[in-house]
CSV table of C-alpha atoms and ligand atoms in Angstrom, one decimal:
chain,number,residue,atom,x,y,z
C,1,MET,CA,3.8,-0.2,66.3
C,2,LEU,CA,3.2,-4.2,66.4
C,3,LEU,CA,0.7,-5.3,68.7
C,4,HIS,CA,0.0,-8.2,69.8
C,5,ILE,CA,-3.8,-9.1,70.5
C,6,PRO,CA,-4.6,-12.7,72.6
C,7,ASP,CA,-7.3,-14.2,72.9
C,8,VAL,CA,-9.3,-12.7,69.5
C,9,LEU,CA,-11.1,-16.0,69.1
C,10,ASP,CA,-11.9,-17.7,72.6
C,11,ALA,CA,-12.5,-22.0,72.5
C,12,THR,CA,-15.8,-21.9,71.2
C,13,ALA,CA,-15.1,-19.8,68.2
C,14,LEU,CA,-12.2,-21.1,67.2
C,15,ALA,CA,-13.7,-24.7,67.4
C,16,ARG,CA,-16.4,-23.4,65.4
C,17,SER,CA,-13.8,-22.3,63.2
C,18,ASP,CA,-11.4,-25.5,62.9
C,19,ALA,CA,-14.8,-26.9,61.5
C,20,LEU,CA,-15.3,-24.6,59.2
C,21,LEU,CA,-11.8,-25.2,57.8
C,22,LYS,CA,-11.6,-28.9,57.3
C,23,GLN,CA,-14.9,-28.1,54.4
C,24,ALA,CA,-12.3,-25.8,52.8
C,25,ASP,CA,-12.3,-25.5,49.5
C,26,TRP,CA,-8.5,-23.8,49.1
C,27,THR,CA,-7.6,-22.2,45.6
C,28,ASP,CA,-4.7,-20.5,44.8
C,29,GLY,CA,-3.7,-17.4,46.7
C,30,ARG,CA,-2.7,-15.1,44.0
C,31,ILE,CA,-6.3,-14.7,43.2
C,32,THR,CA,-5.9,-11.7,45.4
C,33,ALA,CA,-1.9,-9.9,44.9
C,34,GLY,CA,-0.7,-7.3,43.0
C,35,SER,CA,1.7,-7.3,41.0
C,36,GLN,CA,4.9,-7.6,42.7
C,37,ALA,CA,3.4,-9.8,45.6
C,38,ALA,CA,2.3,-11.9,42.9
C,39,THR,CA,5.7,-13.2,41.4
C,40,VAL,CA,6.6,-14.2,45.1
C,41,LYS,CA,3.4,-15.4,46.5
C,42,ASN,CA,3.2,-18.9,47.2
C,43,ASN,CA,-0.2,-20.2,49.1
C,44,LEU,CA,-3.9,-21.2,49.0
C,45,GLN,CA,-6.5,-19.4,49.9
C,46,LEU,CA,-10.4,-20.0,49.9
C,47,PRO,CA,-12.1,-18.1,47.2
C,48,GLU,CA,-13.7,-14.5,48.5
C,49,THR,CA,-17.4,-16.1,47.5
C,50,SER,CA,-17.0,-19.5,49.2
C,51,PRO,CA,-20.0,-20.2,51.8
C,52,VAL,CA,-17.1,-21.2,53.9
C,53,ALA,CA,-15.2,-18.2,53.6
C,54,GLN,CA,-18.5,-16.2,54.5
C,55,GLN,CA,-18.6,-17.8,57.5
C,56,LEU,CA,-15.6,-17.8,58.9
C,57,ARG,CA,-15.4,-14.1,57.9
C,58,THR,CA,-18.7,-13.4,60.0
C,59,LEU,CA,-17.5,-15.1,63.0
C,60,VAL,CA,-14.3,-13.1,63.0
C,61,LEU,CA,-15.8,-9.5,62.3
C,62,GLU,CA,-17.8,-10.2,65.0
C,63,ALA,CA,-14.8,-11.1,67.6
C,64,LEU,CA,-13.4,-8.1,66.0
C,65,SER,CA,-16.3,-5.6,66.9
C,66,ARG,CA,-16.3,-7.1,70.8
C,67,ASN,CA,-12.3,-6.7,71.3
C,68,PRO,CA,-11.2,-3.2,72.6
C,69,ALA,CA,-7.8,-3.9,72.2
C,70,PHE,CA,-8.5,-4.3,68.4
C,71,PHE,CA,-10.5,-1.1,68.5
C,72,SER,CA,-8.3,1.1,70.6
C,73,ALA,CA,-5.3,0.4,68.2
C,74,ALA,CA,-6.9,0.7,64.8
C,75,LEU,CA,-10.0,2.9,65.0
C,76,PRO,CA,-11.4,0.9,62.4
C,77,LYS,CA,-13.0,3.1,59.9
C,78,ARG,CA,-13.1,-0.1,57.3
C,79,ILE,CA,-11.9,-3.7,57.2
C,80,TYR,CA,-12.0,-5.2,54.1
C,81,PRO,CA,-13.2,-8.6,54.4
C,82,PRO,CA,-11.1,-10.6,56.0
C,83,LEU,CA,-9.6,-13.6,53.5
C,84,PHE,CA,-8.3,-16.5,55.1
C,85,ASN,CA,-4.8,-18.5,53.6
C,86,ARG,CA,-3.2,-22.1,54.3
C,87,TYR,CA,1.0,-22.3,53.8
C,88,GLY,CA,1.9,-26.1,53.9
C,89,GLY,CA,2.9,-28.4,51.0
C,90,THR,CA,4.3,-26.9,48.1
C,91,ALA,CA,2.3,-23.4,48.3
C,92,ASN,CA,4.0,-22.8,51.1
C,93,ALA,CA,5.8,-19.5,51.4
C,94,PHE,CA,5.4,-15.9,50.2
C,95,GLY,CA,8.6,-13.4,50.0
C,96,ASN,CA,9.1,-9.7,50.8
C,97,HIS,CA,6.0,-7.6,49.7
C,98,VAL,CA,3.9,-4.7,50.5
C,99,ASP,CA,0.4,-4.4,50.3
C,100,ASN,CA,-1.6,-2.6,48.0
C,101,ALA,CA,-2.4,1.0,49.4
C,102,VAL,CA,-6.2,0.7,48.4
C,103,ARG,CA,-8.0,-2.6,48.4
C,104,THR,CA,-11.3,-3.0,46.4
C,105,HIS,CA,-13.9,-5.1,47.1
C,106,PRO,CA,-14.9,-7.2,44.0
C,107,ALA,CA,-18.5,-7.3,45.5
C,108,THR,CA,-19.2,-4.1,46.5
C,109,ALA,CA,-16.7,-1.6,45.0
C,110,GLN,CA,-15.9,-0.2,47.7
C,111,HIS,CA,-12.5,1.5,48.3
C,112,VAL,CA,-10.2,1.0,51.9
C,113,ARG,CA,-7.5,2.1,52.0
C,114,THR,CA,-4.6,-0.1,54.0
C,115,ASP,CA,-3.0,1.7,57.1
C,116,MET,CA,-2.9,-1.6,59.2
C,117,SER,CA,-2.3,-5.3,58.2
C,118,PHE,CA,-3.6,-7.9,60.4
C,119,THR,CA,-3.0,-11.4,61.2
C,120,LEU,CA,-5.1,-13.7,62.9
C,121,PHE,CA,-4.0,-17.7,63.4
C,122,LEU,CA,-6.0,-20.3,63.2
C,123,ASN,CA,-4.2,-23.1,64.1
C,124,ASP,CA,-1.9,-24.7,67.1
C,125,PRO,CA,2.0,-23.8,66.2
C,126,ALA,CA,2.5,-27.0,67.6
C,127,GLU,CA,1.1,-28.6,64.1
C,128,TYR,CA,3.3,-27.0,61.8
C,129,ASP,CA,7.1,-25.5,61.6
C,130,GLY,CA,8.0,-22.9,59.5
C,131,GLY,CA,5.1,-20.4,58.8
C,132,GLU,CA,6.5,-17.1,60.4
C,133,LEU,CA,5.2,-13.7,59.8
C,134,VAL,CA,7.9,-11.8,59.6
C,135,ILE,CA,7.7,-7.7,59.6
C,136,GLU,CA,10.7,-5.8,57.9
C,137,ASP,CA,11.9,-3.3,60.8
C,138,GLY,CA,15.3,-2.0,59.5
C,139,MET,CA,16.9,-4.3,62.3
C,140,GLY,CA,16.9,-8.2,60.2
C,141,GLY,CA,12.9,-7.9,61.0
C,142,ARG,CA,10.8,-9.3,63.2
C,143,ALA,CA,9.2,-12.9,63.3
C,144,ILE,CA,5.7,-13.7,64.5
C,145,LYS,CA,4.3,-17.4,65.6
C,146,LEU,CA,0.9,-17.0,67.8
C,147,PRO,CA,-0.9,-19.2,69.6
C,148,ALA,CA,-4.4,-20.3,67.6
C,149,GLY,CA,-6.8,-17.2,68.3
C,150,HIS,CA,-4.2,-14.7,68.6
C,151,LEU,CA,-3.6,-11.1,66.3
C,152,ILE,CA,-0.6,-9.0,65.4
C,153,LEU,CA,-1.6,-5.7,64.4
C,154,TYR,CA,0.6,-4.0,62.4
C,155,PRO,CA,1.4,-1.5,60.1
C,156,ALA,CA,0.3,-1.7,56.3
C,157,TYR,CA,3.3,0.3,54.9
C,158,SER,CA,5.9,-2.5,56.5
C,159,VAL,CA,7.4,-4.9,53.2
C,160,HIS,CA,6.8,-8.9,54.9
C,161,ARG,CA,6.7,-11.8,54.3
C,162,VAL,CA,5.6,-15.9,55.7
C,163,GLU,CA,8.9,-18.1,55.9
C,164,PRO,CA,8.3,-21.5,54.1
C,165,VAL,CA,5.9,-24.2,55.9
C,166,THR,CA,8.5,-27.1,56.1
C,167,ARG,CA,6.1,-29.4,58.0
C,168,GLY,CA,2.2,-29.4,58.6
C,169,ALA,CA,0.0,-26.6,57.7
C,170,ARG,CA,-0.5,-22.7,58.9
C,171,LEU,CA,-3.7,-22.0,58.8
C,172,ALA,CA,-5.1,-17.7,59.0
C,173,CYS,CA,-7.4,-15.1,58.4
C,174,PHE,CA,-5.4,-11.6,57.2
C,175,SER,CA,-7.2,-8.5,56.4
C,176,TRP,CA,-6.5,-4.9,56.2
C,177,LEU,CA,-8.1,-1.8,57.8
C,178,GLU,CA,-8.4,1.9,56.8
C,179,SER,CA,-8.5,3.7,60.2
C,180,MET,CA,-10.4,7.2,60.9
C,181,VAL,CA,-6.9,8.3,61.9
C,182,ARG,CA,-4.2,7.7,58.9
C,183,GLU,CA,-1.0,8.9,60.4
C,184,PRO,CA,0.3,6.0,62.9
C,185,GLN,CA,1.7,9.0,64.9
C,186,GLN,CA,-0.8,9.9,66.2
C,187,ARG,CA,-3.1,6.7,65.7
C,188,GLU,CA,-0.2,5.7,68.2
C,189,LEU,CA,-0.7,8.5,70.0
C,190,LEU,CA,-4.0,8.1,70.7
C,191,HIS,CA,-3.8,4.3,71.7
C,192,GLU,CA,-1.0,5.4,74.6
C,193,LEU,CA,-3.4,7.9,76.1
C,194,ASP,CA,-6.3,5.4,76.0
C,195,MET,CA,-4.6,2.4,77.3
C,196,SER,CA,-3.0,4.9,80.3
C,197,ILE,CA,-6.3,6.2,80.9
C,198,ALA,CA,-8.0,2.9,81.7
C,199,ALA,CA,-5.3,1.5,84.0
C,200,LEU,CA,-5.1,5.0,85.6
C,201,ARG,CA,-8.6,4.2,86.1
C,202,SER,CA,-8.4,1.0,87.0
C,203,GLU,CA,-6.0,2.0,89.9
C,204,HIS,CA,-7.5,5.1,91.0
C,205,GLY,CA,-10.9,5.0,89.6
C,206,GLU,CA,-12.9,7.5,88.8
C,207,THR,CA,-10.6,10.7,88.9
C,208,ASP,CA,-10.7,14.3,88.3
C,209,ALA,CA,-7.7,13.9,86.1
C,210,ALA,CA,-9.3,11.1,85.0
C,211,VAL,CA,-11.9,12.8,83.6
C,212,ARG,CA,-9.8,15.8,82.0
C,213,LEU,CA,-7.4,13.5,80.3
C,214,THR,CA,-10.8,11.2,78.5
C,215,SER,CA,-11.9,14.9,77.6
C,216,CYS,CA,-8.1,14.9,75.9
C,217,TYR,CA,-7.8,11.8,74.5
C,218,HIS,CA,-11.8,13.1,73.2
C,219,ASN,CA,-11.1,16.1,71.5
C,220,LEU,CA,-7.4,14.8,69.9
C,221,MET,CA,-10.1,12.4,68.2
C,222,ARG,CA,-12.2,15.0,66.8
C,223,MET,CA,-8.9,16.7,65.7
C,224,TRP,CA,-7.8,14.0,64.1
C,225,ALA,CA,-10.2,11.4,63.2
C,226,THR,CA,-12.3,11.3,59.8
C,227,VAL,CA,-15.4,9.4,59.4
W,301,NI,NI1,1.4,-8.9,52.6
């Protein structure tokens, strides 16, 4: 499942992230790549310990914690501290690769099994050409390029790439998460059920059927979630 979540960052948060990104001290993106990915990765990243990255990370994690669509679709158990990248100039693309299955945070030594990946676009797509995130789906791939502040959530097992940026620069935040529900089909089913219950409630108010379906949702969570 690919899920586009609009307006994860509002105008105030985007203005703050713009100001922080202007002070960014970019470095070679291969610092966090696995050995296969490193051979095709050519972009810039903020070092994980840089003060700018830390402030940006707080801003993004706060926004994610307030976003019900993100919670419903991801059911996050652990989110790897988000990273920030820049594609442009001579460091402008990332060829086909898969993300490592487990990431270990250098500072905390905490492991995160990467069930889902996300990219949060940080600047206006009119500022650059190219830079689409292409997620292979057996049908030639889906090309994704979203407005600033919008996020794409996708299964971390997908082969994916970032197309060369041929004008301007593409700025984004990306990371991975371990979900409370490991199996993608179970997670998708819960998300579908949750969305349907919310729609039913908004159309018909609190009904007996809505209460029973909510009970089904939580009982499925009880069967499938590990916390
Ligand atoms: Ni990747």
